PDB file of C-alpha atoms in Angstrom:
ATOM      1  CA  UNK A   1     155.127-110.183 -35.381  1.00  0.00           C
ATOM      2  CA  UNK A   2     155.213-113.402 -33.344  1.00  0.00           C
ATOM      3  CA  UNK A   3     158.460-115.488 -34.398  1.00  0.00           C
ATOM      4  CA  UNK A   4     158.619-118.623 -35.845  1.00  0.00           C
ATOM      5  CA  UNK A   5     158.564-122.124 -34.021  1.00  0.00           C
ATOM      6  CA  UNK A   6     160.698-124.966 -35.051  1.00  0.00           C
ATOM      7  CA  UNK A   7     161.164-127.964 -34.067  1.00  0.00           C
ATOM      8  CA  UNK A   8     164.564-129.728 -34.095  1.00  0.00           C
ATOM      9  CA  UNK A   9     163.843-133.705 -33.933  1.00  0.00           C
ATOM     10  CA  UNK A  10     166.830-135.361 -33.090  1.00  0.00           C
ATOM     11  CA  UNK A  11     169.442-132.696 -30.879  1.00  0.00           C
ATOM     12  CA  UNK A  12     172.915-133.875 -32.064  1.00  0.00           C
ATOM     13  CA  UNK A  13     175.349-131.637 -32.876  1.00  0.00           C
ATOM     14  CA  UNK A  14     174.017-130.055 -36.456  1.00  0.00           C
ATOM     15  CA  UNK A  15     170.340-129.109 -34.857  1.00  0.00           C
ATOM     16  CA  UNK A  16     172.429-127.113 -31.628  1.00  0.00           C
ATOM     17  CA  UNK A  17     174.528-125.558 -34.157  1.00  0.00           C
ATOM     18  CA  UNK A  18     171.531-124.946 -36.423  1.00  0.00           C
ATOM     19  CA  UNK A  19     169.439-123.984 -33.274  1.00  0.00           C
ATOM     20  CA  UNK A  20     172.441-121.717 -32.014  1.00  0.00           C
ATOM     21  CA  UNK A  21     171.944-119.442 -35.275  1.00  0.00           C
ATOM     22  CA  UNK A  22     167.862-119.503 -34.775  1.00  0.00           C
ATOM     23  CA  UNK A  23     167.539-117.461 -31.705  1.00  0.00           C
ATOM     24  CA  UNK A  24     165.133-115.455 -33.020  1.00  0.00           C
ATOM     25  CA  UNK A  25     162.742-118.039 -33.286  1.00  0.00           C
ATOM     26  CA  UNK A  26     161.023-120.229 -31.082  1.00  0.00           C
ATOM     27  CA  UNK A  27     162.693-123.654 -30.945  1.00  0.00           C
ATOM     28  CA  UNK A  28     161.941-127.011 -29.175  1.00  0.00           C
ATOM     29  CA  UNK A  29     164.968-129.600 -28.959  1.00  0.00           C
ATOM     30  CA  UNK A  30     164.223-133.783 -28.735  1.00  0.00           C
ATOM     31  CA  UNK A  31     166.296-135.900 -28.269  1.00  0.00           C
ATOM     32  CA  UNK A  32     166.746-139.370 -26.077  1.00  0.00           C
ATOM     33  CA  UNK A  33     169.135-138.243 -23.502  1.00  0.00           C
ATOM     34  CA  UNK A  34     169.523-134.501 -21.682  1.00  0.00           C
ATOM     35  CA  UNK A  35     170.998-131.763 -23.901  1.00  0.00           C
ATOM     36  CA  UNK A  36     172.346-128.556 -23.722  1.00  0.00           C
ATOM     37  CA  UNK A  37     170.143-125.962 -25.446  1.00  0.00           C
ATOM     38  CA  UNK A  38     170.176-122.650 -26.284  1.00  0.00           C
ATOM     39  CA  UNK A  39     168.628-119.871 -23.808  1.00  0.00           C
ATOM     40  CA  UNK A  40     165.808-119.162 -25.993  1.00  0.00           C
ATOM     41  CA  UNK A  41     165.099-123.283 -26.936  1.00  0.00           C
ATOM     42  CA  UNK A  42     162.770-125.525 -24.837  1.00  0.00           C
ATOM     43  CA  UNK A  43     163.633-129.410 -24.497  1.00  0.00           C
ATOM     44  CA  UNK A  44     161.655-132.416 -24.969  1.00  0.00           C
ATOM     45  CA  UNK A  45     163.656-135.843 -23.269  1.00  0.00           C
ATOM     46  CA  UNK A  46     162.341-138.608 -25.556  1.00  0.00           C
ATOM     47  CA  UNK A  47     162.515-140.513 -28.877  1.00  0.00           C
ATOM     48  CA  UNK A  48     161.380-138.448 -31.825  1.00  0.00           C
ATOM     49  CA  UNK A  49     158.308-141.038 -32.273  1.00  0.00           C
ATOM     50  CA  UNK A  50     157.755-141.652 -28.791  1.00  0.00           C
ATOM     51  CA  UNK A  51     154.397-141.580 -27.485  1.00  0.00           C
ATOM     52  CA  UNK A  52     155.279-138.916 -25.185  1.00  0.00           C
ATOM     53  CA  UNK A  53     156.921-136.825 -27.772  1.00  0.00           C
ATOM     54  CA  UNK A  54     153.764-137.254 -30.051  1.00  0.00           C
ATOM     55  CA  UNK A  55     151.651-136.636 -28.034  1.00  0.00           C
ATOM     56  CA  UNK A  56     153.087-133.164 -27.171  1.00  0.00           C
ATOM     57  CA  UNK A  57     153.671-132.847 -31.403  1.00  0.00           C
ATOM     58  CA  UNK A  58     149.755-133.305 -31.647  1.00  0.00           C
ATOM     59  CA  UNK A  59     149.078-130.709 -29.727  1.00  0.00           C
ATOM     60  CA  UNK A  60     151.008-128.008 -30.788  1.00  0.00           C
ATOM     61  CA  UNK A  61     151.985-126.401 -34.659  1.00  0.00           C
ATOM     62  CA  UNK A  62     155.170-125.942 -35.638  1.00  0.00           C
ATOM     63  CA  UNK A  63     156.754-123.623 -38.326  1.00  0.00           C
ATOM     64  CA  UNK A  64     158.926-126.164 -39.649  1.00  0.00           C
ATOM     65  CA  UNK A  65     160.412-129.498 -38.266  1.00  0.00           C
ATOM     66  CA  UNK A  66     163.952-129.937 -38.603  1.00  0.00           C
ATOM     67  CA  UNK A  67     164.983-133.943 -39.159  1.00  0.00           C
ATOM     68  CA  UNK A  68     168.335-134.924 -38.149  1.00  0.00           C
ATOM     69  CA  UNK A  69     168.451-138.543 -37.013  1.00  0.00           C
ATOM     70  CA  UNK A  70     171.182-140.888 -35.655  1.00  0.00           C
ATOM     71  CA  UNK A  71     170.733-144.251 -35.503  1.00  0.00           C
ATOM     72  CA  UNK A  72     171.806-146.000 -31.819  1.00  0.00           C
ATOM     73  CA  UNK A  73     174.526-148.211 -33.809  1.00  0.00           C
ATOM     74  CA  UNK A  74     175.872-148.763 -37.730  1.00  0.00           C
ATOM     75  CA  UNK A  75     173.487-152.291 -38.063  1.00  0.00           C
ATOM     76  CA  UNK A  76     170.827-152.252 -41.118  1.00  0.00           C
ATOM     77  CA  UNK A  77     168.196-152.791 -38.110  1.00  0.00           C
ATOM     78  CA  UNK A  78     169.271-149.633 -36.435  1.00  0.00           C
ATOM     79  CA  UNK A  79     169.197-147.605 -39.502  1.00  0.00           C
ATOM     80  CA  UNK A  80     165.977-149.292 -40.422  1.00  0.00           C
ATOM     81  CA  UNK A  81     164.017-148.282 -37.189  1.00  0.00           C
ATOM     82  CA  UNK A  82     165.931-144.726 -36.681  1.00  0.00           C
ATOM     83  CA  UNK A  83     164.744-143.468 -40.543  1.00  0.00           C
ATOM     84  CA  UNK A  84     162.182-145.365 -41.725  1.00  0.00           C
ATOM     85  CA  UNK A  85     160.193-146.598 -39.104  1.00  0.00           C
ATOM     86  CA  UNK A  86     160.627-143.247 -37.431  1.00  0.00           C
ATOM     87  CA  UNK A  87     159.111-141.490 -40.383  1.00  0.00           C
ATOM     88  CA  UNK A  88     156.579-143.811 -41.010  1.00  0.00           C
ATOM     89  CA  UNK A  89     155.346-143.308 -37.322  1.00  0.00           C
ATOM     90  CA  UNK A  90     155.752-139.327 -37.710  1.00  0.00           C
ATOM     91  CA  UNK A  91     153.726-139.198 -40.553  1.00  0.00           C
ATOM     92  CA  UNK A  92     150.745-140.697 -39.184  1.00  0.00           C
ATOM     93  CA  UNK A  93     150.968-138.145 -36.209  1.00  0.00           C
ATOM     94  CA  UNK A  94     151.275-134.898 -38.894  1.00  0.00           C
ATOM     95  CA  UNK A  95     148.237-135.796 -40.320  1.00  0.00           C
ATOM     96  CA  UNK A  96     146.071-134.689 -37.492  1.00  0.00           C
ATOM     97  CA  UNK A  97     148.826-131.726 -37.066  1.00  0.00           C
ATOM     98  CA  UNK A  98     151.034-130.697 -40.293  1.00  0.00           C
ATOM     99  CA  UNK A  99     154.172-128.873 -39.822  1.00  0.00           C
ATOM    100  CA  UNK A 100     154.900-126.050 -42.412  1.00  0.00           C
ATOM    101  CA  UNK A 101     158.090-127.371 -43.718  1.00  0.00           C
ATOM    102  CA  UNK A 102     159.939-130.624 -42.892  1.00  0.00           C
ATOM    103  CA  UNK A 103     163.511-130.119 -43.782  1.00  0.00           C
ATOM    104  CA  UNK A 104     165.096-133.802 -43.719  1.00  0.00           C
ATOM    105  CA  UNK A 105     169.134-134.171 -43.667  1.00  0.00           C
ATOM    106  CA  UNK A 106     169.912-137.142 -45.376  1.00  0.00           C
ATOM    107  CA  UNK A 107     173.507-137.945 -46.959  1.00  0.00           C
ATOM    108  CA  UNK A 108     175.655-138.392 -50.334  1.00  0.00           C
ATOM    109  CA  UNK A 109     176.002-141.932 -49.188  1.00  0.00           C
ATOM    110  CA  UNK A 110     172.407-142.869 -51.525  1.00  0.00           C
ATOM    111  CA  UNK A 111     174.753-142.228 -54.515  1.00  0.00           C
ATOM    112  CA  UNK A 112     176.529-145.092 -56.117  1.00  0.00           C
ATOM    113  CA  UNK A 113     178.577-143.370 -58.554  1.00  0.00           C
ATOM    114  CA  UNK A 114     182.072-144.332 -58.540  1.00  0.00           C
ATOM    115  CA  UNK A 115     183.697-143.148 -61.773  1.00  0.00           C
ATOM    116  CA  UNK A 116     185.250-139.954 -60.759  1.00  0.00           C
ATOM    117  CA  UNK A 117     182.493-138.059 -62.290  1.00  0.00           C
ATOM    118  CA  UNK A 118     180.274-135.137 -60.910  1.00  0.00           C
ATOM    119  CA  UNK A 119     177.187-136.058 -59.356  1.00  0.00           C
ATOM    120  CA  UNK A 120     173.953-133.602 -59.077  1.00  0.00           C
ATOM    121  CA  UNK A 121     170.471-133.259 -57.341  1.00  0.00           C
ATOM    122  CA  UNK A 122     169.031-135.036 -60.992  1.00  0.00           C
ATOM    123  CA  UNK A 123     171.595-137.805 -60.745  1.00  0.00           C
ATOM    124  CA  UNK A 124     170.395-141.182 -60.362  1.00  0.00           C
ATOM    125  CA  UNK A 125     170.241-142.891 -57.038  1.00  0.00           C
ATOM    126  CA  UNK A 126     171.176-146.460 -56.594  1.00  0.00           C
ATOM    127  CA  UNK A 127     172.668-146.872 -53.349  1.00  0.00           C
ATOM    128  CA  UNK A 128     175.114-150.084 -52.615  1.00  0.00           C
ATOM    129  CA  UNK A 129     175.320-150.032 -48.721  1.00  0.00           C
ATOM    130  CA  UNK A 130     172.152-150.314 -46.021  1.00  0.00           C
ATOM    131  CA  UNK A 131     172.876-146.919 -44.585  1.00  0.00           C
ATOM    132  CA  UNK A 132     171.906-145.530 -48.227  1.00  0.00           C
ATOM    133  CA  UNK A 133     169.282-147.558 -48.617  1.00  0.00           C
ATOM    134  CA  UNK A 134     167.726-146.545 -45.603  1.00  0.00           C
ATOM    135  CA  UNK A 135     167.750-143.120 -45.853  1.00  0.00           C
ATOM    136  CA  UNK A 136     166.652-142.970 -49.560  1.00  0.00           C
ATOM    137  CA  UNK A 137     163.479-145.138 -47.905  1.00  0.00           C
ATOM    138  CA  UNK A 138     163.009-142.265 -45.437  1.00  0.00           C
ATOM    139  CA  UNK A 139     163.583-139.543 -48.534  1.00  0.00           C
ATOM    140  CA  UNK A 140     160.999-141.318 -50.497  1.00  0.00           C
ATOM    141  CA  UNK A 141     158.559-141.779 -47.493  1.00  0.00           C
ATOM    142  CA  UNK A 142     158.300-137.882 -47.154  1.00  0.00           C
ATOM    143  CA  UNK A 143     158.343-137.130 -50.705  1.00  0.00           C
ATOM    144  CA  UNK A 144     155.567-139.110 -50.811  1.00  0.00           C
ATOM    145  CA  UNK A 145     153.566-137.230 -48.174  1.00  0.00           C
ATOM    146  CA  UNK A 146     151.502-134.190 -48.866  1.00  0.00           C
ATOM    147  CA  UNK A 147     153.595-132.372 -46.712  1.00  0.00           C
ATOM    148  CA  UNK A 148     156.654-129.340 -48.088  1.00  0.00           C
ATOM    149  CA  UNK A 149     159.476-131.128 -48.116  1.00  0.00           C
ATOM    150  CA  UNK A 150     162.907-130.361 -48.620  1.00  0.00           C
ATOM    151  CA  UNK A 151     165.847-132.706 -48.111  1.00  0.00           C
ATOM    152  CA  UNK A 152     169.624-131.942 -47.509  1.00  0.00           C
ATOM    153  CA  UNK A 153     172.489-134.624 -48.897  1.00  0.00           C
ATOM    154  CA  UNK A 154     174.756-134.143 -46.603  1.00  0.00           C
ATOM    155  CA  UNK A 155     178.756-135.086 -47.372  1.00  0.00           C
ATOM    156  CA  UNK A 156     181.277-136.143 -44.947  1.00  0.00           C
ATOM    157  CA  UNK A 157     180.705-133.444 -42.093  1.00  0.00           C
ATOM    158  CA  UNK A 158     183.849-132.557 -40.329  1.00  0.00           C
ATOM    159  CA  UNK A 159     184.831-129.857 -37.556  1.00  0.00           C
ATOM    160  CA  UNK A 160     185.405-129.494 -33.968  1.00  0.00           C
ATOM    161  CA  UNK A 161     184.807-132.989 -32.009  1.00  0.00           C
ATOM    162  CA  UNK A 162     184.819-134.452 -36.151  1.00  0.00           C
ATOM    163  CA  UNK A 163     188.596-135.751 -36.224  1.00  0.00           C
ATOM    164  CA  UNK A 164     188.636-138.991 -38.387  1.00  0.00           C
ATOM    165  CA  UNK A 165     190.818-137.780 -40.923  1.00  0.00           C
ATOM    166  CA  UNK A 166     193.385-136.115 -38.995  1.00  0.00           C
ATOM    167  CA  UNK A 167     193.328-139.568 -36.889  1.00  0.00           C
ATOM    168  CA  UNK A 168     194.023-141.173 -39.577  1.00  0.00           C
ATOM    169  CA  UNK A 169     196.609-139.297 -41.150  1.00  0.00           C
ATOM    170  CA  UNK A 170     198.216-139.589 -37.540  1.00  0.00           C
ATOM    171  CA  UNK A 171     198.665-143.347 -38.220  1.00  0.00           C
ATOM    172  CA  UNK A 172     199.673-142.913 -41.382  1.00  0.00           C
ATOM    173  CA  UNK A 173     196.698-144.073 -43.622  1.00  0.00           C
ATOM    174  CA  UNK A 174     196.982-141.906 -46.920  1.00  0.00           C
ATOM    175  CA  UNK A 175     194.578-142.549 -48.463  1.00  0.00           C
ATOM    176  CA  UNK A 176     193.534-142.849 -52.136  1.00  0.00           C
ATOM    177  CA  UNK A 177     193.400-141.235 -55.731  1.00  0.00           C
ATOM    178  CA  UNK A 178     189.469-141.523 -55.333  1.00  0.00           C
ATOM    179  CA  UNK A 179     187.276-138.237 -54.824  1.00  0.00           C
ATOM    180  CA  UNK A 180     186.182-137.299 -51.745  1.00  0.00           C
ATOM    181  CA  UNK A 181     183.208-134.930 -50.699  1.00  0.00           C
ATOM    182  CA  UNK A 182     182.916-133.067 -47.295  1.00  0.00           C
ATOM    183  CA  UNK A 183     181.183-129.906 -45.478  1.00  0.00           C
ATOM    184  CA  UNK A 184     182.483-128.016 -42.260  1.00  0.00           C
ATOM    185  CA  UNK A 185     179.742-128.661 -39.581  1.00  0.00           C
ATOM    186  CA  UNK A 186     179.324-124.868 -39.561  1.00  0.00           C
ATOM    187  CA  UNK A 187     178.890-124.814 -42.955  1.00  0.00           C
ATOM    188  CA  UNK A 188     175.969-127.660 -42.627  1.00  0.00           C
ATOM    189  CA  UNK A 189     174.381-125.095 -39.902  1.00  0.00           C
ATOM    190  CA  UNK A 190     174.622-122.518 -41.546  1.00  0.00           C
ATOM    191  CA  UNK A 191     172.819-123.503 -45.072  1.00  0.00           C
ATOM    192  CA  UNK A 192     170.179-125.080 -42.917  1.00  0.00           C
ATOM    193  CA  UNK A 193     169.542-121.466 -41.176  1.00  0.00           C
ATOM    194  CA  UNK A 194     169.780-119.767 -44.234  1.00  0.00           C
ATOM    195  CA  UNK A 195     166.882-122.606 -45.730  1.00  0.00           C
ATOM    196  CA  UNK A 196     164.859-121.845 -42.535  1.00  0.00           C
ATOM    197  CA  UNK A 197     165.344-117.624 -43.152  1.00  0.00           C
ATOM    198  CA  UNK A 198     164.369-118.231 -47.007  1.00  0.00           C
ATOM    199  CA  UNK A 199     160.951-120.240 -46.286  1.00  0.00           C
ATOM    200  CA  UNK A 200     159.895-118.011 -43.737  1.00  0.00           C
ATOM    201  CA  UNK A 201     160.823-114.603 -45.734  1.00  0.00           C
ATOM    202  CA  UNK A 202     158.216-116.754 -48.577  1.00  0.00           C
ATOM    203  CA  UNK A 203     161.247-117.197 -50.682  1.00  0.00           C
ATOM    204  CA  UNK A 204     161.032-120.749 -52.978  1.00  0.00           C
ATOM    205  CA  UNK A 205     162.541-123.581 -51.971  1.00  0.00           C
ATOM    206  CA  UNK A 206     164.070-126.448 -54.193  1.00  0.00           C
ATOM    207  CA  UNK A 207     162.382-130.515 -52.414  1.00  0.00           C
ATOM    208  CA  UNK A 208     166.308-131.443 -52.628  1.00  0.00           C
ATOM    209  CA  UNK A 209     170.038-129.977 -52.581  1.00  0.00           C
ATOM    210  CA  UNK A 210     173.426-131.624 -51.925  1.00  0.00           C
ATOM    211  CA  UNK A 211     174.981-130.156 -49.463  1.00  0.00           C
ATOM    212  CA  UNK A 212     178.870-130.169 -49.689  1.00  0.00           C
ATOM    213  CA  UNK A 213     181.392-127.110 -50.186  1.00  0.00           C
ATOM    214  CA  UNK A 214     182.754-126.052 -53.205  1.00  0.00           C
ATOM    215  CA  UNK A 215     186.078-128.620 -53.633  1.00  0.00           C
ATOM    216  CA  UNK A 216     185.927-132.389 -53.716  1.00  0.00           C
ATOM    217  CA  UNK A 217     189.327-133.378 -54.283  1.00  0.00           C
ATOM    218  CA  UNK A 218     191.572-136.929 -53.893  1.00  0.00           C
ATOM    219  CA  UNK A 219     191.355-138.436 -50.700  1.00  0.00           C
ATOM    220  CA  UNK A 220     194.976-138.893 -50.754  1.00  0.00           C
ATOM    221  CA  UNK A 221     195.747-134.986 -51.589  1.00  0.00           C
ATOM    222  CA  UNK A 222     193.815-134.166 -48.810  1.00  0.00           C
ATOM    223  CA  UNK A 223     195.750-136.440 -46.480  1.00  0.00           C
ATOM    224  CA  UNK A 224     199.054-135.144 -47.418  1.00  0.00           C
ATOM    225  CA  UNK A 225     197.929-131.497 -46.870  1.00  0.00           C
ATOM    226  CA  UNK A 226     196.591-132.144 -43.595  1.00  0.00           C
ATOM    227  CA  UNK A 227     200.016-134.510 -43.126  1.00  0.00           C
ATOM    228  CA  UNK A 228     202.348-131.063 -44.243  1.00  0.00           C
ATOM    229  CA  UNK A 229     200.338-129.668 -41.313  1.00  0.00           C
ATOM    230  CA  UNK A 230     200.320-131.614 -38.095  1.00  0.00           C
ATOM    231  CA  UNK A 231     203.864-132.386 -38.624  1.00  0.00           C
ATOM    232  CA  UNK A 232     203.360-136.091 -40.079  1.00  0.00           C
ATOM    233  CA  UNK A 233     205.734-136.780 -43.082  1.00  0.00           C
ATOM    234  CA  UNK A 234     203.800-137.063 -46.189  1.00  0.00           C
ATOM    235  CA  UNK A 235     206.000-139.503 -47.582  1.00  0.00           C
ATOM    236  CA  UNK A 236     205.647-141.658 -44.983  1.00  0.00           C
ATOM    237  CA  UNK A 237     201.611-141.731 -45.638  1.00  0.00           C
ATOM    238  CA  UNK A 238     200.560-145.243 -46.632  1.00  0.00           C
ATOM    239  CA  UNK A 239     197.792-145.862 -49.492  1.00  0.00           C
ATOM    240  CA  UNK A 240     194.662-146.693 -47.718  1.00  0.00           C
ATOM    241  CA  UNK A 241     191.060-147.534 -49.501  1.00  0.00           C
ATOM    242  CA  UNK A 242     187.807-146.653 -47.885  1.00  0.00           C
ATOM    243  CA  UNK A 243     185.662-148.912 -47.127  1.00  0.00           C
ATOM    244  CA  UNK A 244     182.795-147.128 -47.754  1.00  0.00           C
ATOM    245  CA  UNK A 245     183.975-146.807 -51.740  1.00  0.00           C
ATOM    246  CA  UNK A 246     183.068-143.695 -53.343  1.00  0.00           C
ATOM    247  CA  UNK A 247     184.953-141.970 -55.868  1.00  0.00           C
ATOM    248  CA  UNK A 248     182.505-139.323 -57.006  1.00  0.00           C
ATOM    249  CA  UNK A 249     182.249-134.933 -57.569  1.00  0.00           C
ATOM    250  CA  UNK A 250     179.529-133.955 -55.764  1.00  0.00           C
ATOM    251  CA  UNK A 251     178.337-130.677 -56.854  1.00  0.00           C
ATOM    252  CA  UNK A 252     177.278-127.743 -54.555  1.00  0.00           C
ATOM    253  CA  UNK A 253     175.652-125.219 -57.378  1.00  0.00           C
ATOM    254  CA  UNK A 254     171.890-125.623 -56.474  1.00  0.00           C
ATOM    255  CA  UNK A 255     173.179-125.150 -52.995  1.00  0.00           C
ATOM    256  CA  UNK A 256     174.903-121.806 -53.733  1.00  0.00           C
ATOM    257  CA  UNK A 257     172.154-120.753 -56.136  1.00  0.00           C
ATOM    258  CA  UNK A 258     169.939-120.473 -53.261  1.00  0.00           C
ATOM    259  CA  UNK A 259     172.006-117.252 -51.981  1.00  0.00           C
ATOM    260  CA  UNK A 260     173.879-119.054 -49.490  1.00  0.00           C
ATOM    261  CA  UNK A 261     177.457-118.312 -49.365  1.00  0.00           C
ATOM    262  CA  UNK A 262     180.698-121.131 -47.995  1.00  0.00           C
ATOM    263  CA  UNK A 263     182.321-120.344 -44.965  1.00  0.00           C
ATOM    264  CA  UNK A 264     184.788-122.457 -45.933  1.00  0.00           C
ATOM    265  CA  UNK A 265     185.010-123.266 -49.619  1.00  0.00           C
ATOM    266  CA  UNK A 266     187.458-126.239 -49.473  1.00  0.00           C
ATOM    267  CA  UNK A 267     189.391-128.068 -47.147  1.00  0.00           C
ATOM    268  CA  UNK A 268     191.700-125.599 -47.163  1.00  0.00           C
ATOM    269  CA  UNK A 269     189.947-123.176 -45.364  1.00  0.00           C
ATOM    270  CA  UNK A 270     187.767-125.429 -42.709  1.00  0.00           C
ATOM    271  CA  UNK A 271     190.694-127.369 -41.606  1.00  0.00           C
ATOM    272  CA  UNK A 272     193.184-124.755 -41.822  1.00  0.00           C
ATOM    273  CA  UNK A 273     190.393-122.729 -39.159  1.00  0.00           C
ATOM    274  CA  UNK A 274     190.001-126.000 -37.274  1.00  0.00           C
ATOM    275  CA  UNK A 275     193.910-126.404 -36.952  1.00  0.00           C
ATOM    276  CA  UNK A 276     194.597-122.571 -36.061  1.00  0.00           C
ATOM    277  CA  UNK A 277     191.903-122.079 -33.713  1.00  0.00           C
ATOM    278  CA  UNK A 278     192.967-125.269 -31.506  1.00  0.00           C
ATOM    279  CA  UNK A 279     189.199-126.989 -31.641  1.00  0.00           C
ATOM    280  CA  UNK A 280     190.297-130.031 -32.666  1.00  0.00           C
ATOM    281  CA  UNK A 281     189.678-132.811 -29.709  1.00  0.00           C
ATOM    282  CA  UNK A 282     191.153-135.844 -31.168  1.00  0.00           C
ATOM    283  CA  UNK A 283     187.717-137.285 -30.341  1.00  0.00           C
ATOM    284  CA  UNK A 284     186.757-141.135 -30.750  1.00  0.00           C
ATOM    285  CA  UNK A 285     184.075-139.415 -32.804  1.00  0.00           C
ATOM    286  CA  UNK A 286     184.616-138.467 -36.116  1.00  0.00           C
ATOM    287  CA  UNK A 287     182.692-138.821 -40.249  1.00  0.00           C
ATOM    288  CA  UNK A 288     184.562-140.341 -43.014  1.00  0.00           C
ATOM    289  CA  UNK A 289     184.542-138.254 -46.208  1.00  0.00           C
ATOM    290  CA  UNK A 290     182.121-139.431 -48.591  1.00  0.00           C
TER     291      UNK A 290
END
């Protein structure tokens, strides 16, 4: 049986994790600037809604298209043209070619709970910041399509080359009482493999799932774990607030009801493995924990 093809639109570091587990299949990696791809991937050099790139799009089918966008800088206008204008463009080229799934990653950050309490895919969405906004305009743009959709919300993704929080614990920012919400960049891989396996098998998908592991917990209890860990004193850790807000539960049971199963449940166990195996880089890179 000829293997799937799938199409990874934006290469960051999620799709070449993603694409890393996909071997199987037949993948083609875009991006704007040279990447390093698997052995059995092909690469396209461009913007995802580039002429070139749509051009080559229109002229070739595609199992599934795999969204994972990054704007060029944190400005509403970036945001603005990397989601929405970027879908908006794509969808006028999949009308003349349809791919047969578009998985979208999107983020916990179009939630504007801030009450401590647990959040769901059938919670309300009201997001505060432009960065939300944007990317519940995207959401909305393919949900509106004809096209099978199915979106991933995202929490704060940490791992290897992903060291904001042990930065800041390294200058002493502790933090606050508010929930936090995260996923191990593996973790965010993996589920997206296992969403990929599940279509293709003919198994159901759900158009939306919150993707986060199984144990939001305090910002500042987090800090002083990690803190116990690096050798930073913990009472030394200074209060901190985000300034992204938050303060919310998200909950991972649709995501786990799908048959996919946590590498690492907690924060415990991602950056325990992180801290063991010696992958952390002290990057300038890094995701806050939303």
């Amino acid at each position: 049986m000829q293997s799937k093809s799938v199409l990874f639109l934006g290469f960051g570091d999620i799709a070449r994790r993603t694409a890393n587990l996909l071997q199987d299949y037949r993948c083609v990696a875009v991006a704007r600037s040279l990447r390093t791809v698997p052995p059995s991937a092909e690469f396209w050099c461009g913007a995802a809604d580039s002429p070139a790139i749509c051009e080559r799009m229109q002229n070739r089918a595609f199992d599934a298209v795999v969204i994972t966008l990054t704007p060029a800088e944190h400005t509403p206008d970036a945001y603005e043209r990397a989601y929405v204008a970027t879908l908006h463009n794509l969808l006028l080229v999949w009308r003349a070619q349809p791919p047969g799934l578009v998985l979208f990653v999107s983020s916990t950050s179009v939630y504007h709970q801030s009450d401590g309490g647990w959040v769901d895919e059938e919670s309300d969405v009201l997001p505060e910041h432009f960065s939300g906004r944007c990317l519940l305009r995207a959401e909305r743009l393919l949900q509106d399509s004809d096209l099978p959709v199915c979106i991933v919300r995202f929490a704060g993704i940490y791992g290897p080359g992903r060291d904001f929080l042990l930065r800041q614990v390294r200058a002493g920012k502790g933090g606050s009482p508010e929930f936090t919400n995260r996923i191990h960049a593996d973790d965010c891989a993996g589920f997206l493999a296992h969403l990929l396996r599940r279509h293709f098998a003919g198994g159901t998908l759900e158009p939306l799932y919150i993707g986060c592991d199984s144990g939001p917990a305090p910002g500042a209890e987090v800090r002083r774990w990690l803190a116990e860990r690096i050798g930073v004193d913990p009472a030394g850790l200074v209060s901190s607030i985000s300034e992204r807000g938050g303060n919310k539960r998200c909950s991972n049971r649709r995501l786990l009801a799908s048959g996919y199963q946590m590498l690492y449940p907690s924060y415990r166990e991602g950056y325990g493995a992180l801290l063991s195996s010696g992958e952390v880089g002290w990057s300038s890179c890094g995701s806050s924990q939303s």
